[in-house]
């Protein structure tokens, strides 16, 4: 049984930093793909950061590029999303997701069969 659990969400002032964690059981991130998505109230879920973990391939949405970093702790099988220079528009529920993949990193939510429960991030002015 695959289970993903996010943590690290909270409230932060604009310009601050936050690190989200996603621990997975029953699935190995290494060599496969992991991603972080977010969803603001009344908005569709959007991809934020994607990675073919273990091979150094990453991709970010234009809105977070240069501010967010996705990484993997191989030993503990934990995926992180380091967020810096946070803006109010970054506010939303953040979800980690995992999928088996080949050379191409999937970008659509439907491609990811495994999801966490989400963690709330609120950025105030």
PDB file of C-alpha atoms in Angstrom:
ATOM      1  CA  UNK A   1       0.000   0.000   0.000  1.00  0.00           C
ATOM      2  CA  UNK A   2       1.419   3.364  -1.078  1.00  0.00           C
ATOM      3  CA  UNK A   3       1.064   6.258   1.313  1.00  0.00           C
ATOM      4  CA  UNK A   4       2.313   9.836   1.044  1.00  0.00           C
ATOM      5  CA  UNK A   5       2.213  12.233   3.980  1.00  0.00           C
ATOM      6  CA  UNK A   6       3.003  15.940   3.672  1.00  0.00           C
ATOM      7  CA  UNK A   7       4.041  18.276   6.445  1.00  0.00           C
ATOM      8  CA  UNK A   8       5.663  21.657   6.945  1.00  0.00           C
ATOM      9  CA  UNK A   9       2.854  23.945   5.889  1.00  0.00           C
ATOM     10  CA  UNK A  10       1.897  27.013   7.842  1.00  0.00           C
ATOM     11  CA  UNK A  11       1.651  30.777   7.765  1.00  0.00           C
ATOM     12  CA  UNK A  12       4.507  33.016   6.729  1.00  0.00           C
ATOM     13  CA  UNK A  13       5.047  36.650   5.847  1.00  0.00           C
ATOM     14  CA  UNK A  14       5.687  37.722   2.287  1.00  0.00           C
ATOM     15  CA  UNK A  15       9.356  37.236   1.468  1.00  0.00           C
ATOM     16  CA  UNK A  16       9.750  34.426   3.976  1.00  0.00           C
ATOM     17  CA  UNK A  17      10.732  30.807   3.513  1.00  0.00           C
ATOM     18  CA  UNK A  18       9.114  27.456   4.171  1.00  0.00           C
ATOM     19  CA  UNK A  19      10.104  23.839   3.600  1.00  0.00           C
ATOM     20  CA  UNK A  20       7.534  21.182   2.867  1.00  0.00           C
ATOM     21  CA  UNK A  21       8.229  17.497   3.407  1.00  0.00           C
ATOM     22  CA  UNK A  22       6.634  14.412   1.901  1.00  0.00           C
ATOM     23  CA  UNK A  23       7.429  10.993   3.316  1.00  0.00           C
ATOM     24  CA  UNK A  24       6.391   7.998   1.254  1.00  0.00           C
ATOM     25  CA  UNK A  25       5.910   4.349   2.140  1.00  0.00           C
ATOM     26  CA  UNK A  26       5.417   1.476  -0.266  1.00  0.00           C
ATOM     27  CA  UNK A  27       7.050   3.365  -3.122  1.00  0.00           C
ATOM     28  CA  UNK A  28      10.583   4.356  -3.954  1.00  0.00           C
ATOM     29  CA  UNK A  29      11.060   7.861  -5.312  1.00  0.00           C
ATOM     30  CA  UNK A  30      14.572   7.186  -6.467  1.00  0.00           C
ATOM     31  CA  UNK A  31      14.654   6.646 -10.212  1.00  0.00           C
ATOM     32  CA  UNK A  32      10.999   7.583 -10.546  1.00  0.00           C
ATOM     33  CA  UNK A  33       9.126  10.881 -10.682  1.00  0.00           C
ATOM     34  CA  UNK A  34       7.818  13.095  -7.937  1.00  0.00           C
ATOM     35  CA  UNK A  35       6.007  16.392  -8.087  1.00  0.00           C
ATOM     36  CA  UNK A  36       4.471  19.113  -6.016  1.00  0.00           C
ATOM     37  CA  UNK A  37       1.118  20.588  -6.984  1.00  0.00           C
ATOM     38  CA  UNK A  38      -0.860  23.376  -5.378  1.00  0.00           C
ATOM     39  CA  UNK A  39      -4.459  24.453  -5.413  1.00  0.00           C
ATOM     40  CA  UNK A  40      -5.832  27.828  -4.391  1.00  0.00           C
ATOM     41  CA  UNK A  41      -9.494  28.251  -3.410  1.00  0.00           C
ATOM     42  CA  UNK A  42     -11.677  28.229  -6.509  1.00  0.00           C
ATOM     43  CA  UNK A  43      -8.738  27.408  -8.772  1.00  0.00           C
ATOM     44  CA  UNK A  44      -7.598  24.286 -10.582  1.00  0.00           C
ATOM     45  CA  UNK A  45      -4.711  22.253  -9.296  1.00  0.00           C
ATOM     46  CA  UNK A  46      -1.446  23.339 -10.899  1.00  0.00           C
ATOM     47  CA  UNK A  47       1.973  21.770 -11.065  1.00  0.00           C
ATOM     48  CA  UNK A  48       4.718  23.637  -9.239  1.00  0.00           C
ATOM     49  CA  UNK A  49       7.816  21.440  -9.238  1.00  0.00           C
ATOM     50  CA  UNK A  50       8.660  18.174 -10.965  1.00  0.00           C
ATOM     51  CA  UNK A  51      11.622  15.855 -10.745  1.00  0.00           C
ATOM     52  CA  UNK A  52      13.071  12.638 -12.088  1.00  0.00           C
ATOM     53  CA  UNK A  53      14.616  11.966  -8.724  1.00  0.00           C
ATOM     54  CA  UNK A  54      18.093  10.564  -8.518  1.00  0.00           C
ATOM     55  CA  UNK A  55      19.158  11.674 -11.986  1.00  0.00           C
ATOM     56  CA  UNK A  56      19.164  15.438 -11.489  1.00  0.00           C
ATOM     57  CA  UNK A  57      16.280  16.302 -13.802  1.00  0.00           C
ATOM     58  CA  UNK A  58      13.914  18.965 -12.516  1.00  0.00           C
ATOM     59  CA  UNK A  59      11.312  21.308 -13.904  1.00  0.00           C
ATOM     60  CA  UNK A  60       9.444  24.230 -12.379  1.00  0.00           C
ATOM     61  CA  UNK A  61       6.489  26.361 -13.280  1.00  0.00           C
ATOM     62  CA  UNK A  62       7.296  29.877 -14.429  1.00  0.00           C
ATOM     63  CA  UNK A  63       5.632  31.357 -11.373  1.00  0.00           C
ATOM     64  CA  UNK A  64       8.022  29.659  -8.927  1.00  0.00           C
ATOM     65  CA  UNK A  65      11.179  29.240 -10.989  1.00  0.00           C
ATOM     66  CA  UNK A  66      14.201  30.521  -9.114  1.00  0.00           C
ATOM     67  CA  UNK A  67      12.356  30.518  -5.792  1.00  0.00           C
ATOM     68  CA  UNK A  68      11.376  26.872  -5.215  1.00  0.00           C
ATOM     69  CA  UNK A  69      13.589  23.800  -5.146  1.00  0.00           C
ATOM     70  CA  UNK A  70      12.550  20.143  -5.146  1.00  0.00           C
ATOM     71  CA  UNK A  71      14.955  17.607  -3.663  1.00  0.00           C
ATOM     72  CA  UNK A  72      15.125  14.063  -2.322  1.00  0.00           C
ATOM     73  CA  UNK A  73      16.554  12.495   0.810  1.00  0.00           C
ATOM     74  CA  UNK A  74      17.428   9.058  -0.546  1.00  0.00           C
ATOM     75  CA  UNK A  75      18.022   7.499   2.862  1.00  0.00           C
ATOM     76  CA  UNK A  76      14.659   8.403   4.364  1.00  0.00           C
ATOM     77  CA  UNK A  77      12.712   8.435   1.076  1.00  0.00           C
ATOM     78  CA  UNK A  78      11.474  11.964   1.694  1.00  0.00           C
ATOM     79  CA  UNK A  79      10.805  14.593  -0.958  1.00  0.00           C
ATOM     80  CA  UNK A  80      11.216  18.234  -0.029  1.00  0.00           C
ATOM     81  CA  UNK A  81       9.994  21.482  -1.494  1.00  0.00           C
ATOM     82  CA  UNK A  82      12.111  24.399  -0.328  1.00  0.00           C
ATOM     83  CA  UNK A  83      10.232  27.627  -0.880  1.00  0.00           C
ATOM     84  CA  UNK A  84      11.887  31.034  -0.627  1.00  0.00           C
ATOM     85  CA  UNK A  85      10.839  34.600  -1.382  1.00  0.00           C
ATOM     86  CA  UNK A  86       7.244  33.591  -0.842  1.00  0.00           C
ATOM     87  CA  UNK A  87       4.467  35.747  -2.238  1.00  0.00           C
ATOM     88  CA  UNK A  88       0.773  36.004  -1.329  1.00  0.00           C
ATOM     89  CA  UNK A  89      -0.096  34.334  -4.629  1.00  0.00           C
ATOM     90  CA  UNK A  90       1.760  31.231  -3.428  1.00  0.00           C
ATOM     91  CA  UNK A  91      -1.036  30.651  -0.932  1.00  0.00           C
ATOM     92  CA  UNK A  92      -2.856  27.357  -1.346  1.00  0.00           C
ATOM     93  CA  UNK A  93      -2.980  23.702  -0.454  1.00  0.00           C
ATOM     94  CA  UNK A  94       0.171  21.906  -1.531  1.00  0.00           C
ATOM     95  CA  UNK A  95       0.152  18.240  -2.528  1.00  0.00           C
ATOM     96  CA  UNK A  96       2.998  15.881  -3.201  1.00  0.00           C
ATOM     97  CA  UNK A  97       2.547  13.192  -5.818  1.00  0.00           C
ATOM     98  CA  UNK A  98       4.478  10.236  -7.174  1.00  0.00           C
ATOM     99  CA  UNK A  99       4.473   8.177 -10.331  1.00  0.00           C
ATOM    100  CA  UNK A 100       6.530   5.650 -12.188  1.00  0.00           C
ATOM    101  CA  UNK A 101       8.074   7.211 -15.248  1.00  0.00           C
ATOM    102  CA  UNK A 102      10.597   6.785 -17.991  1.00  0.00           C
ATOM    103  CA  UNK A 103      12.788   9.416 -19.556  1.00  0.00           C
ATOM    104  CA  UNK A 104       9.985  11.983 -19.723  1.00  0.00           C
ATOM    105  CA  UNK A 105       8.648  13.689 -16.613  1.00  0.00           C
ATOM    106  CA  UNK A 106       4.839  13.803 -16.593  1.00  0.00           C
ATOM    107  CA  UNK A 107       3.279  17.200 -15.978  1.00  0.00           C
ATOM    108  CA  UNK A 108      -0.442  16.439 -15.734  1.00  0.00           C
ATOM    109  CA  UNK A 109      -2.118  15.571 -12.422  1.00  0.00           C
ATOM    110  CA  UNK A 110      -3.860  12.607 -14.067  1.00  0.00           C
ATOM    111  CA  UNK A 111      -0.502  10.965 -14.667  1.00  0.00           C
ATOM    112  CA  UNK A 112       0.198  10.717 -10.944  1.00  0.00           C
ATOM    113  CA  UNK A 113      -1.615   7.840  -9.211  1.00  0.00           C
ATOM    114  CA  UNK A 114      -0.258   8.486  -5.727  1.00  0.00           C
ATOM    115  CA  UNK A 115      -1.084  11.600  -3.718  1.00  0.00           C
ATOM    116  CA  UNK A 116      -0.662  13.013  -0.269  1.00  0.00           C
ATOM    117  CA  UNK A 117      -3.447  14.592   1.740  1.00  0.00           C
ATOM    118  CA  UNK A 118      -2.175  18.132   1.277  1.00  0.00           C
ATOM    119  CA  UNK A 119      -0.726  20.781   3.554  1.00  0.00           C
ATOM    120  CA  UNK A 120      -1.858  24.382   3.769  1.00  0.00           C
ATOM    121  CA  UNK A 121       0.479  27.264   2.981  1.00  0.00           C
ATOM    122  CA  UNK A 122      -0.612  30.812   3.691  1.00  0.00           C
ATOM    123  CA  UNK A 123       1.500  33.816   2.744  1.00  0.00           C
ATOM    124  CA  UNK A 124       0.433  37.189   4.083  1.00  0.00           C
ATOM    125  CA  UNK A 125       1.472  40.648   2.948  1.00  0.00           C
TER     126      UNK A 125
END
